[in-house]
Short mmCIF file of C-alpha atoms in Angstrom, two decimals:
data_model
loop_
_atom_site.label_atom_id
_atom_site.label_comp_id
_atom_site.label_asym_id
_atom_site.label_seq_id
_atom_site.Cartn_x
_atom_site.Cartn_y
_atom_site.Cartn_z
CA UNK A 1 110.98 86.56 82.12
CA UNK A 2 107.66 88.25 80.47
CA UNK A 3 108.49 89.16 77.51
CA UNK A 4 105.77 92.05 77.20
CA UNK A 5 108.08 94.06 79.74
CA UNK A 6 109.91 96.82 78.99
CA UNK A 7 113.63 96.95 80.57
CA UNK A 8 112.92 99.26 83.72
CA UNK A 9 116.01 99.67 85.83
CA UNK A 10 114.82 99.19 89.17
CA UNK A 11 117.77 100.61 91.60
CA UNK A 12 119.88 103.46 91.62
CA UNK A 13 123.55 102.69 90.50
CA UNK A 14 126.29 103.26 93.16
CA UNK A 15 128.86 105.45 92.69
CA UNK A 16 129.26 109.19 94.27
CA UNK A 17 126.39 111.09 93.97
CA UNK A 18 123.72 108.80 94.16
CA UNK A 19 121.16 109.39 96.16
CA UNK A 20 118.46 107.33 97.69
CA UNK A 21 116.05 110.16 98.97
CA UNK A 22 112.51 108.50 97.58
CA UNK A 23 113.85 105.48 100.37
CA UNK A 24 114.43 107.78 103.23
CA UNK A 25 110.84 109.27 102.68
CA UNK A 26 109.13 105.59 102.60
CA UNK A 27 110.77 104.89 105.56
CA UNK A 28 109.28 108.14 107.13
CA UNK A 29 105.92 107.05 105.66
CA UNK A 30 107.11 103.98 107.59
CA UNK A 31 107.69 106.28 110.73
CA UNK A 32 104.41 107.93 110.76
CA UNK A 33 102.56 105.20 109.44
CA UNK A 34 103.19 103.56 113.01
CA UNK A 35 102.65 106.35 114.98
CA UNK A 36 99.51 106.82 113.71
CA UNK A 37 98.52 103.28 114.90
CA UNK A 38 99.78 104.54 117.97
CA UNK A 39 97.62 106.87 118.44
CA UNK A 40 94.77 105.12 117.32
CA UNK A 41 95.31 102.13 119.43
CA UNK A 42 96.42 104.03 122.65
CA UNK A 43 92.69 104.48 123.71
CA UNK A 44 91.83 100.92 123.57
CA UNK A 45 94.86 100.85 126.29
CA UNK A 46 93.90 103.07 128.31
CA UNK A 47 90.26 102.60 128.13
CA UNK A 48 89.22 101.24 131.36
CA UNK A 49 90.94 103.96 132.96
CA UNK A 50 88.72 106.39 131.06
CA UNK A 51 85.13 104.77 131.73
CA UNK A 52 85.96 104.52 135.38
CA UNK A 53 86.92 108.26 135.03
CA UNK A 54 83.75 109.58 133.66
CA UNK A 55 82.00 106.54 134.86
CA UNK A 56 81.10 104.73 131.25
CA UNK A 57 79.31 101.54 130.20
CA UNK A 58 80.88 99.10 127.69
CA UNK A 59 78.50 100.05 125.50
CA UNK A 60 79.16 103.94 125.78
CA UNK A 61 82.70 103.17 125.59
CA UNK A 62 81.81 101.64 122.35
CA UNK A 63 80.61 104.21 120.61
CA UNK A 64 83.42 106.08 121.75
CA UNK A 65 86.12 103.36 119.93
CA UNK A 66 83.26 102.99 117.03
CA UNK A 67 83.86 107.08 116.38
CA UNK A 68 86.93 106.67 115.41
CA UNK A 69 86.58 104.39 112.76
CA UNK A 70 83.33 106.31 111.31
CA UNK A 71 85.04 109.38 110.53
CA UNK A 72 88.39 107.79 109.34
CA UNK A 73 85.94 105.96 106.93
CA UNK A 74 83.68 109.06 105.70
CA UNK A 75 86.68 111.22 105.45
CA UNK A 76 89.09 108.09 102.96
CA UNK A 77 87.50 109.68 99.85
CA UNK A 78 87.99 113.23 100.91
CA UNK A 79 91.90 112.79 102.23
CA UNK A 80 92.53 111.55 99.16
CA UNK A 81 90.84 113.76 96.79
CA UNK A 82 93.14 116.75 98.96
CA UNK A 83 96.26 114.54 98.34
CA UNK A 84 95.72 114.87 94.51
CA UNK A 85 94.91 118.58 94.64
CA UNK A 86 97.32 119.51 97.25
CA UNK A 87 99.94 117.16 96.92
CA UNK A 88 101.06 114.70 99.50
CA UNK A 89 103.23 116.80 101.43
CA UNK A 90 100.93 119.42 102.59
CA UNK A 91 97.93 117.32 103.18
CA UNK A 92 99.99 114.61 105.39
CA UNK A 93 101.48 117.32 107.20
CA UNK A 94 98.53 118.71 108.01
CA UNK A 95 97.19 115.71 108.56
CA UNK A 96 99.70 115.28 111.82
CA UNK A 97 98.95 118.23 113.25
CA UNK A 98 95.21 118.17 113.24
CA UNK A 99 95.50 114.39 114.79
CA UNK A 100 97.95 115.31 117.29
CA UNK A 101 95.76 118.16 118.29
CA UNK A 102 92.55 116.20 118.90
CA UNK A 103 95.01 113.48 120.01
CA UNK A 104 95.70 116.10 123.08
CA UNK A 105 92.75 117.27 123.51
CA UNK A 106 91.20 113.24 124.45
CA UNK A 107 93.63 114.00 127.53
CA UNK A 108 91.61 117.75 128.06
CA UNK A 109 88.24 116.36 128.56
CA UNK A 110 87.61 117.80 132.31
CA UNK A 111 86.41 114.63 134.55
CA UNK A 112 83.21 115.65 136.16
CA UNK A 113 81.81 117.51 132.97
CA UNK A 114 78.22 117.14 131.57
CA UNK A 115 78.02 115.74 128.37
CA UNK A 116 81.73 114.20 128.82
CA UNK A 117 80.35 111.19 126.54
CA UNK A 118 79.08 113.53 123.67
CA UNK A 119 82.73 114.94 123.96
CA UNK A 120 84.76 111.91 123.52
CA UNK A 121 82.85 111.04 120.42
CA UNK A 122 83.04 114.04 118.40
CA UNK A 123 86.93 114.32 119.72
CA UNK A 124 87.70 110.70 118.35
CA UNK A 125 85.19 111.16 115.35
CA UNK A 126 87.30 113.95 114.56
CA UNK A 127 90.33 112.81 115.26
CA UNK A 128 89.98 109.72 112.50
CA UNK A 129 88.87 112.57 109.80
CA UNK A 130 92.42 113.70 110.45
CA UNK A 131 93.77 110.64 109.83
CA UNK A 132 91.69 109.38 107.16
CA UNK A 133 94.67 111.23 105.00
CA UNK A 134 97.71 108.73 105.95
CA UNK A 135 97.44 106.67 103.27
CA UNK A 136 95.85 108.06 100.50
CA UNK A 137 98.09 110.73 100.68
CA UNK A 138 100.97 108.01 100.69
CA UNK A 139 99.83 106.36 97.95
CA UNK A 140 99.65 109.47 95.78
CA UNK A 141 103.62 110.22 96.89
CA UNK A 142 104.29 106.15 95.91
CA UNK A 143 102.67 107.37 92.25
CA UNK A 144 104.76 110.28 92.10
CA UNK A 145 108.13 109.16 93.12
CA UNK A 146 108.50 105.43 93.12
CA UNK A 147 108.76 103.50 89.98
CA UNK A 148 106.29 100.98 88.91
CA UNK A 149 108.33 97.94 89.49
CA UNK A 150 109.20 99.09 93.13
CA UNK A 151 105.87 99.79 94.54
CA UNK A 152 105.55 96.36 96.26
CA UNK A 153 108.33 96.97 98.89
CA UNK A 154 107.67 100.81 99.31
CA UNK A 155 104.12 99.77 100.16
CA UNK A 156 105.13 97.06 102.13
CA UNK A 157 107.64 98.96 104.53
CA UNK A 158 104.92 101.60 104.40
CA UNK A 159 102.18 99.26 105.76
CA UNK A 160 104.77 97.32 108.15
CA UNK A 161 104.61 100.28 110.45
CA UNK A 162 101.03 99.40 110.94
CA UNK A 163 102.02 95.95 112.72
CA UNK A 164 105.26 97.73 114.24
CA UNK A 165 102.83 100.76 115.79
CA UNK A 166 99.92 98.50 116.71
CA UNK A 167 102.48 95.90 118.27
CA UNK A 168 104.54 98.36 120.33
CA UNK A 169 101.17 100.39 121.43
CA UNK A 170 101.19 98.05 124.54
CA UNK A 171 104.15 98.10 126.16
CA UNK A 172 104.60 101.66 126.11
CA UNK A 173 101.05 102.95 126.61
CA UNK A 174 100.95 100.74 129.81
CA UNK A 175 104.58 101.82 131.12
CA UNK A 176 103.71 105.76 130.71
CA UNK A 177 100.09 105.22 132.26
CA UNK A 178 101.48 103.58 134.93
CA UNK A 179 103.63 106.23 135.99
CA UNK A 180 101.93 109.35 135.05
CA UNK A 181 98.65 108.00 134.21
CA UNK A 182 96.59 107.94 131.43
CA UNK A 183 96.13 111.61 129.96
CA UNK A 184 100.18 111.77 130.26
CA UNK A 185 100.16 108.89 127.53
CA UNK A 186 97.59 110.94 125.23
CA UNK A 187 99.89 114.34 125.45
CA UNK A 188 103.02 111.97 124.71
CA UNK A 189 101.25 110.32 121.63
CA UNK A 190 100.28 114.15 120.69
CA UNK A 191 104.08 114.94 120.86
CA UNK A 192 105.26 112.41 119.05
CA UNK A 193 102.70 113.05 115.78
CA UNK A 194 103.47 116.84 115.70
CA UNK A 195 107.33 115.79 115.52
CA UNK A 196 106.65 113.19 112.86
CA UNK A 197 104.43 115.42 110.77
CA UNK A 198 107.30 118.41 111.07
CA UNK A 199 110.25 116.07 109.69
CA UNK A 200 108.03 115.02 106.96
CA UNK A 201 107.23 118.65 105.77
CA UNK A 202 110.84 119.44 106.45
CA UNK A 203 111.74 116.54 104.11
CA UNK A 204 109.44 115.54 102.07
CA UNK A 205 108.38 117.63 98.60
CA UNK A 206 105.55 116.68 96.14
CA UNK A 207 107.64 115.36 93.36
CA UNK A 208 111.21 114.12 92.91
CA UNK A 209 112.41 117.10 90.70
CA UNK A 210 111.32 119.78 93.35
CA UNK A 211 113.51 118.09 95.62
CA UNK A 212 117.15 119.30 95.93
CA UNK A 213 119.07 116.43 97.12
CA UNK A 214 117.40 114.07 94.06
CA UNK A 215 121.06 113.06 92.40
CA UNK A 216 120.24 112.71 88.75
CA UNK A 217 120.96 108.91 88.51
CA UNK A 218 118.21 108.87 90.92
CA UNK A 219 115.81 111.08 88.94
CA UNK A 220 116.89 108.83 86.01
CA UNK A 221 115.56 105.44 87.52
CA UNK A 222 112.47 107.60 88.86
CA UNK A 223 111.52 108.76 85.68
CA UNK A 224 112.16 105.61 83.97
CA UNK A 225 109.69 103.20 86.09
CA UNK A 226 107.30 105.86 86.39
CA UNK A 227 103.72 104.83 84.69
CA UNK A 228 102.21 107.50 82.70
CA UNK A 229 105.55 108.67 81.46
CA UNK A 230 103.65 111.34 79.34
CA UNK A 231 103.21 114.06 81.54
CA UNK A 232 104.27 115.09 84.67
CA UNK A 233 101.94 114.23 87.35
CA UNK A 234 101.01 117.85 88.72
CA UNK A 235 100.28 118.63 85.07
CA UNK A 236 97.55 115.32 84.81
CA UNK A 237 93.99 116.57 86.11
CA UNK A 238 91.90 114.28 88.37
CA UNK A 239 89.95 111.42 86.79
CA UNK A 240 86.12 111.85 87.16
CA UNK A 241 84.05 109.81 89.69
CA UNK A 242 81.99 108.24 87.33
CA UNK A 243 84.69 106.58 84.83
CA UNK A 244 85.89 105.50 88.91
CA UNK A 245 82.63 104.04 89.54
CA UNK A 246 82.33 102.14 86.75
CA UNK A 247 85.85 100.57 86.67
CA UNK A 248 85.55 97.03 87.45
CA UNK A 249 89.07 96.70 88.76
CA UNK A 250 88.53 99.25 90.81
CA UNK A 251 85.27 97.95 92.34
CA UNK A 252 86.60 93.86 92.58
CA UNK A 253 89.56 95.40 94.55
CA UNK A 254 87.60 97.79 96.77
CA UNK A 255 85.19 94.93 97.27
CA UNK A 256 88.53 92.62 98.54
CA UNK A 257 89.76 95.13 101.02
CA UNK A 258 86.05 95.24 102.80
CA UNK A 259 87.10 91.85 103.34
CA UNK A 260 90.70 92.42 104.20
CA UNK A 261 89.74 95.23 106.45
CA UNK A 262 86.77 92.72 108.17
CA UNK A 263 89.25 90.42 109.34
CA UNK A 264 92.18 92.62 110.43
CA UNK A 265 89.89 94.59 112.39
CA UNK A 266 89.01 91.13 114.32
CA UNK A 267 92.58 91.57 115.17
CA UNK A 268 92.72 94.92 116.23
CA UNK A 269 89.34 95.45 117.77
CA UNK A 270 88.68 91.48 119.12
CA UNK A 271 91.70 89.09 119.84
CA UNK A 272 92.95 90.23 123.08
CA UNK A 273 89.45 89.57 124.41
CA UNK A 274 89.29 86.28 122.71
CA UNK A 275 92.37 84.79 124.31
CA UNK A 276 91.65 86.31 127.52
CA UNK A 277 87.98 85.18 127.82
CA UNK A 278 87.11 82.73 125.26
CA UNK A 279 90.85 80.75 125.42
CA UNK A 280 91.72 81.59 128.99
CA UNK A 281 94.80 83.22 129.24
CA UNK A 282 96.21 84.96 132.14
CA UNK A 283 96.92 88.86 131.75
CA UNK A 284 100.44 88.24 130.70
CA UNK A 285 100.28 85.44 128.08
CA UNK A 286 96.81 87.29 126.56
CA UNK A 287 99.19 90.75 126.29
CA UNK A 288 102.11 87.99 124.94
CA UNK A 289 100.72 86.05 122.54
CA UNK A 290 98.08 89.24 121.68
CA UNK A 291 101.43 91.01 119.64
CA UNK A 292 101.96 87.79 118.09
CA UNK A 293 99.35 89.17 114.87
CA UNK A 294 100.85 92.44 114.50
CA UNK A 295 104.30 91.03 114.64
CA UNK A 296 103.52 89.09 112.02
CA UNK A 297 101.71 91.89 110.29
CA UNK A 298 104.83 93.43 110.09
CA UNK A 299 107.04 90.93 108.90
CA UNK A 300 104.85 89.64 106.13
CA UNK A 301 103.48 93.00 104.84
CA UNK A 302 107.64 93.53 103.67
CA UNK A 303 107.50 90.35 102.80
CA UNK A 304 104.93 90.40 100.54
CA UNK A 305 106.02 93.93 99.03
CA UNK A 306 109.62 92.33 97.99
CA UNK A 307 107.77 88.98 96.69
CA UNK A 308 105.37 91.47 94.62
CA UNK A 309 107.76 93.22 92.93
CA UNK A 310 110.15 89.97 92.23
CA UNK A 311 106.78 88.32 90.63
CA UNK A 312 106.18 91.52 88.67
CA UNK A 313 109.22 91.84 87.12
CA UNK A 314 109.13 87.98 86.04
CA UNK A 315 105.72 87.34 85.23
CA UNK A 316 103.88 90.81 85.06
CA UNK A 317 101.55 93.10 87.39
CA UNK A 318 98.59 90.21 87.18
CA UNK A 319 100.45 88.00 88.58
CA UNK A 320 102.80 89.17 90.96
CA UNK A 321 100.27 91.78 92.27
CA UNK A 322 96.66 89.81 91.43
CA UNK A 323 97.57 86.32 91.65
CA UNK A 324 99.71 86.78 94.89
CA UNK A 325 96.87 89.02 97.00
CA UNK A 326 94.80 86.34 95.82
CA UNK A 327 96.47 83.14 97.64
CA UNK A 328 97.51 85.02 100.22
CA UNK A 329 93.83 86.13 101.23
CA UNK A 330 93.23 82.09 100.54
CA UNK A 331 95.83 81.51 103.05
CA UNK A 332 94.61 83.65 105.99
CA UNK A 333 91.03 81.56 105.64
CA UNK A 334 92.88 78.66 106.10
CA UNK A 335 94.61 79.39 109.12
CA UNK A 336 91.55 81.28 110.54
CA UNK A 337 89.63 77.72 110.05
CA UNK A 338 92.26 75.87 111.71
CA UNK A 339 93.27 78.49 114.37
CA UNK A 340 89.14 78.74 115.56
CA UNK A 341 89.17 74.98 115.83
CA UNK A 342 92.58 73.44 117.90
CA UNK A 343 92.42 73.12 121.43
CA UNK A 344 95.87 74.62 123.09
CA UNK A 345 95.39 78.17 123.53
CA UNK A 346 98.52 79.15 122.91
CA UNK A 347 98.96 76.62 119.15
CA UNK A 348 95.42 79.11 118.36
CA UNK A 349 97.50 82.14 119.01
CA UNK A 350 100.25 81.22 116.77
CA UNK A 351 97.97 80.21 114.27
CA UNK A 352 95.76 82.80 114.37
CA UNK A 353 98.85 84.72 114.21
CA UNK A 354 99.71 83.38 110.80
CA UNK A 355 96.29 84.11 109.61
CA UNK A 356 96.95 87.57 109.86
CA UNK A 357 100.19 87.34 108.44
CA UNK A 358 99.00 85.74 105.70
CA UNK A 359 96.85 88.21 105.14
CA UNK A 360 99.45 91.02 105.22
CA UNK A 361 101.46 89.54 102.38
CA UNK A 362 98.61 91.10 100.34
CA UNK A 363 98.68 94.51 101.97
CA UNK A 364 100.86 96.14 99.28
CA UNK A 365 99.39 94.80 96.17
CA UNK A 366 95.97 96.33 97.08
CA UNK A 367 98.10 100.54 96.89
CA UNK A 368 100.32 99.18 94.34
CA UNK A 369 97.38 98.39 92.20
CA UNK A 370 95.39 101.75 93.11
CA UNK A 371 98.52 103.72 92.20
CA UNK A 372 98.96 102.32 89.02
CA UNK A 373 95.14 102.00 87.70
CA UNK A 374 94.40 105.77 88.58
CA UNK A 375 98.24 107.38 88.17
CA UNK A 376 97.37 111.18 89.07
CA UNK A 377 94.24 109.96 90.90
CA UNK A 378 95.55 107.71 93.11
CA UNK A 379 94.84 109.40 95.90
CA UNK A 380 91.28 109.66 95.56
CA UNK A 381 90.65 106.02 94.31
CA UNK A 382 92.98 104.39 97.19
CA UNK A 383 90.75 106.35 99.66
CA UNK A 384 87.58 105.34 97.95
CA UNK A 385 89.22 101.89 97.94
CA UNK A 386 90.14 102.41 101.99
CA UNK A 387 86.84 103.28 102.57
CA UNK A 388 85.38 99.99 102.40
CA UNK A 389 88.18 98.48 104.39
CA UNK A 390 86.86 100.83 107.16
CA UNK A 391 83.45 99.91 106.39
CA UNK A 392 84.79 95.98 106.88
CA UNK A 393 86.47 96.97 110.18
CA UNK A 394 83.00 99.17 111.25
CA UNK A 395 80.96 95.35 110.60
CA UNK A 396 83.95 93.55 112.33
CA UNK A 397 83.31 95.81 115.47
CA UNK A 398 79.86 94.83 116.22
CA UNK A 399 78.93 91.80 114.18
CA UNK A 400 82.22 89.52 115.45
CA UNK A 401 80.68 89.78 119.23
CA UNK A 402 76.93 89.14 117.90
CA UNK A 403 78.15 86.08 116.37
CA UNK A 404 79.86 85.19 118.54
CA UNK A 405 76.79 85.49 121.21
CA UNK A 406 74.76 83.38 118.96
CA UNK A 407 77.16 80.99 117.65
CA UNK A 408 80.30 80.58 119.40
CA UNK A 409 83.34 82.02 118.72
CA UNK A 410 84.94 79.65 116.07
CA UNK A 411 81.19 80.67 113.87
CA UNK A 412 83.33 84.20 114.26
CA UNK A 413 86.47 83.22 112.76
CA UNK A 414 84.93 80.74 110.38
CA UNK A 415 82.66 84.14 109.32
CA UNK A 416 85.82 85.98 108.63
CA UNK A 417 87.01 83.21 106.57
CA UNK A 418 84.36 82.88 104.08
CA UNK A 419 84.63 86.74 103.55
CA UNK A 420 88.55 85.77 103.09
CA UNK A 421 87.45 83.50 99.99
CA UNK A 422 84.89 86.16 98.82
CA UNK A 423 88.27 88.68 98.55
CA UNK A 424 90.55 86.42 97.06
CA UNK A 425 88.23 85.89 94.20
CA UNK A 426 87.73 89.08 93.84
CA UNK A 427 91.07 89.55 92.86
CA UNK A 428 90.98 87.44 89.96
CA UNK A 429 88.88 90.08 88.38
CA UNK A 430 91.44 93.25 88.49
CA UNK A 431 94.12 93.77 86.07
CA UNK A 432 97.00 96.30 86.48
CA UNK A 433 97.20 97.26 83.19
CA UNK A 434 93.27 98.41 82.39
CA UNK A 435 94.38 101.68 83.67
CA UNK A 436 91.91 104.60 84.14
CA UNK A 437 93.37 107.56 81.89
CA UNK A 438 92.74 105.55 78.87
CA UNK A 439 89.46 105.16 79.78
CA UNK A 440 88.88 108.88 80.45
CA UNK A 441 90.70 110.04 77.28
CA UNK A 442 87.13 109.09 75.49
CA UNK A 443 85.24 111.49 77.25
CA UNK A 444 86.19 114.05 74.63
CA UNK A 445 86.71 117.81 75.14
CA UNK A 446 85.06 118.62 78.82
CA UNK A 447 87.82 116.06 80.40
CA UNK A 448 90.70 117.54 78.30
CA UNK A 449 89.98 120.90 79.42
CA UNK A 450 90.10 119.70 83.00
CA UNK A 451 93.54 117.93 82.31
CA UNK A 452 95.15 121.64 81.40
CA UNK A 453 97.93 122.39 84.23
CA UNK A 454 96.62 124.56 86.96
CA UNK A 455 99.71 126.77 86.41
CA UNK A 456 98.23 127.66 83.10
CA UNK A 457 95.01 129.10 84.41
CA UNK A 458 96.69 131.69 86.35
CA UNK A 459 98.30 133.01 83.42
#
């Protein structure tokens, strides 16, 4: 055991009146965490059906997937920046409804209409500024309710819905097109995030103690694994930009999940193409062994939450949140080296498969860490962090085929592996416990006066 750790209980005890609310809300952060990949991922489904519609090019079709990811990118900082302001309920609620909205309105493009192109861009542009709040937003609830020594798992169940909406996408974008077509499978998707977003304002509040079915034993174990004990975290103000920008952990991390967000983006944007053209599978094994990443996304990204937090507790934050992301970002190059290379189609698949699985098992450590370097700020410096996984998955979209062009398809995946040893290094340079407050305490009277409740000013 580390002896540097303070006893932290860790679970609620059972008894009567114990509740388990902050688990029902991950699991909803769970929820809408997938249906948010399904409604990003529903357009790559159905987009054949929408150039022949409004008769576009490849490359025009491009730019419309390519929107998407540019606003969810440019907006990362902003979402989360609202998330610390606003609070996490609010802002994710809102959140649904404006994606569900734009969402619908990809389905109300009229087919024949001038300047149809120009429209699907700014509708899918907009639609990932909507989204851009998921999981900052999350990550500032995960520093508000969930104790230090849990945030592995809650970020790993929050992430698995990533794999689980990305995986199911398929199946039941295809069965609804097929039968009512292609806008009927936008509208549905719309449905589906307004309900999500509802529940979660229904349920959800900004802290544990404005909750009213928080059980005390509960709001014991909160308050007891909660970093920053000090002061409430409505009452901390936001950490300036500059002591953000000069953080090294905060830089080696956000520099890691460019690389994290470079490869899974091969995944998302690239592998069904791959086996289908470049390995040779037929329509059904390519949509088969195609869910075979995303399953495993899911799987490991628990996985890896629960092994986090069992490390953490034993050995401390570097090395069960550090030390793990580190080998398991290690791992994915290695089976991204080995996957490009063997000869059955289907052994690459698998292997592949564990590539991105391996890479999952690091998904958590990269919000735990953000929540507990910035505590009050964690919303803004997860988004800055998210931001240049977007950036990773904007180079992944056109750079993996220009390779690829040039060099063959294995100079792809052996690409994405170098960048997998540049992040796991990287990680060797953050540590959990050179928090940010600290660091802006120095900055004298200015920053104190910005750290007096808002409550206070309205007196």
């Amino acid at each position: 055991m580390n002896p540097n750790r303070s006893p932290v209980p860790t679970s609620s005890p059972t008894g009567p009146g114990v509740s388990h609310v902050r688990w029902f809300l991950i699991f909803w952060l769970f929820v809408i965490s997938g249906v948010a990949f399904l409604d990003r991922v529903n357009i790559s489904i159905a987009g054949s059906s929408i150039a022949s519609d409004y008769h576009l090019t490849n490359v025009e079709l491009g730019w419309v997937f390519s929107a998407f990811l540019a606003g969810y990118a440019l907006c990362q900082t902003l979402g989360g920046r609202l998330a610390d302001r606003f609070g996490p309920r609010r802002v994710l609620a809102a959140g649904a409804i404006w994606w569900g909205v734009f969402t619908a309105l990809t389905a109300a493009v009229p087919q024949g209409i001038r300047g149809a192109l120009f429209l699907f861009v700014a509708i899918r542009f907009l639609f990932g500024a909507g989204e851009a709040v998921i999981y900052p937003a999350s990550n500032q609830f995960v520093s508000r309710w969930i104790p230090t020594e849990e945030r592995g798992i809650a970020n790993g169940l929050i992430f698995a819905g990533v794999g689980a909406g990305a995986g199911l996408s398929p199946p039941l974008i295809t069965f609804i097109m097929l039968r009512y077509g292609w806008r009927a499978s936008f509208l549905v998707c719309a449905v589906i995030g307004l309900v999500v977003g509802l529940v979660w304002f229904l349920a959800a509040r900004d802290t544990p103690a404005g909750h009213s079915r928080v059980s005390a034993s509960e709001m014991a174990v909160i308050r007891a694994g909660l970093a920053g004990k000090s002061s409430p975290a409505g009452e901390r103000g936001l950490i300036p930009w500059k002591i953000v920008l000069k953080s090294k952990p905060v830089l080696a991390v956000t520099i890691s999940y460019f690389t994290f967000g470079y490869v899974a983006w091969i995944f998302f944007s690239w592998f069904y193409t791959y086996l289908a053209q470049v390995r040779g599978l037929n329509l059904k094994a390519s949509a088969f062994y195609a869910m075979l990443p995303f399953l495993a996304m899911a799987v490991c990204c628990a996985l890896g939450g629960v092994a986090s937090d069992r490390l953490t507790r034993s050995y401390g934050p570097r090395v069960g949140r550090c030390y793990l992301a580190s080998i398991a970002i290690a791992l994915a190059g290695v089976f991204l080296v080995f996957g490009a290379e063997v000869d059955s189609a289907r052994l690459a698949s698998v292997v592949l498969a564990g590539g991105a699985g391996a890479l999952y098992l690091a998904q958590s450590s990269f919000w735990s860490v953000t929540a507990d370097l910035a505590g009050p700020s964690s919303g803004s410096v997860s988004g800055f962090m998210n931001m240049g996984a977007q950036a990773g998955g904007w180079f992944t979209a056109w750079l993996t085929p220009l390779i690829a062009r040039h060099f063959g398809w294995t100079a792809s995946f052996l690409m994405a592996a170098a960048l997998c040893l540049l992040g796991a290094v990287a990680w060797l340079f953050v540590d959990p416990k050179q928090t940010l407050e600290p660091m802006a305490e120095t900055l004298g009277p200015r920053l104190i006066a910005e750290r007096v409740p808002l409550s206070s000013v309205s007196k």
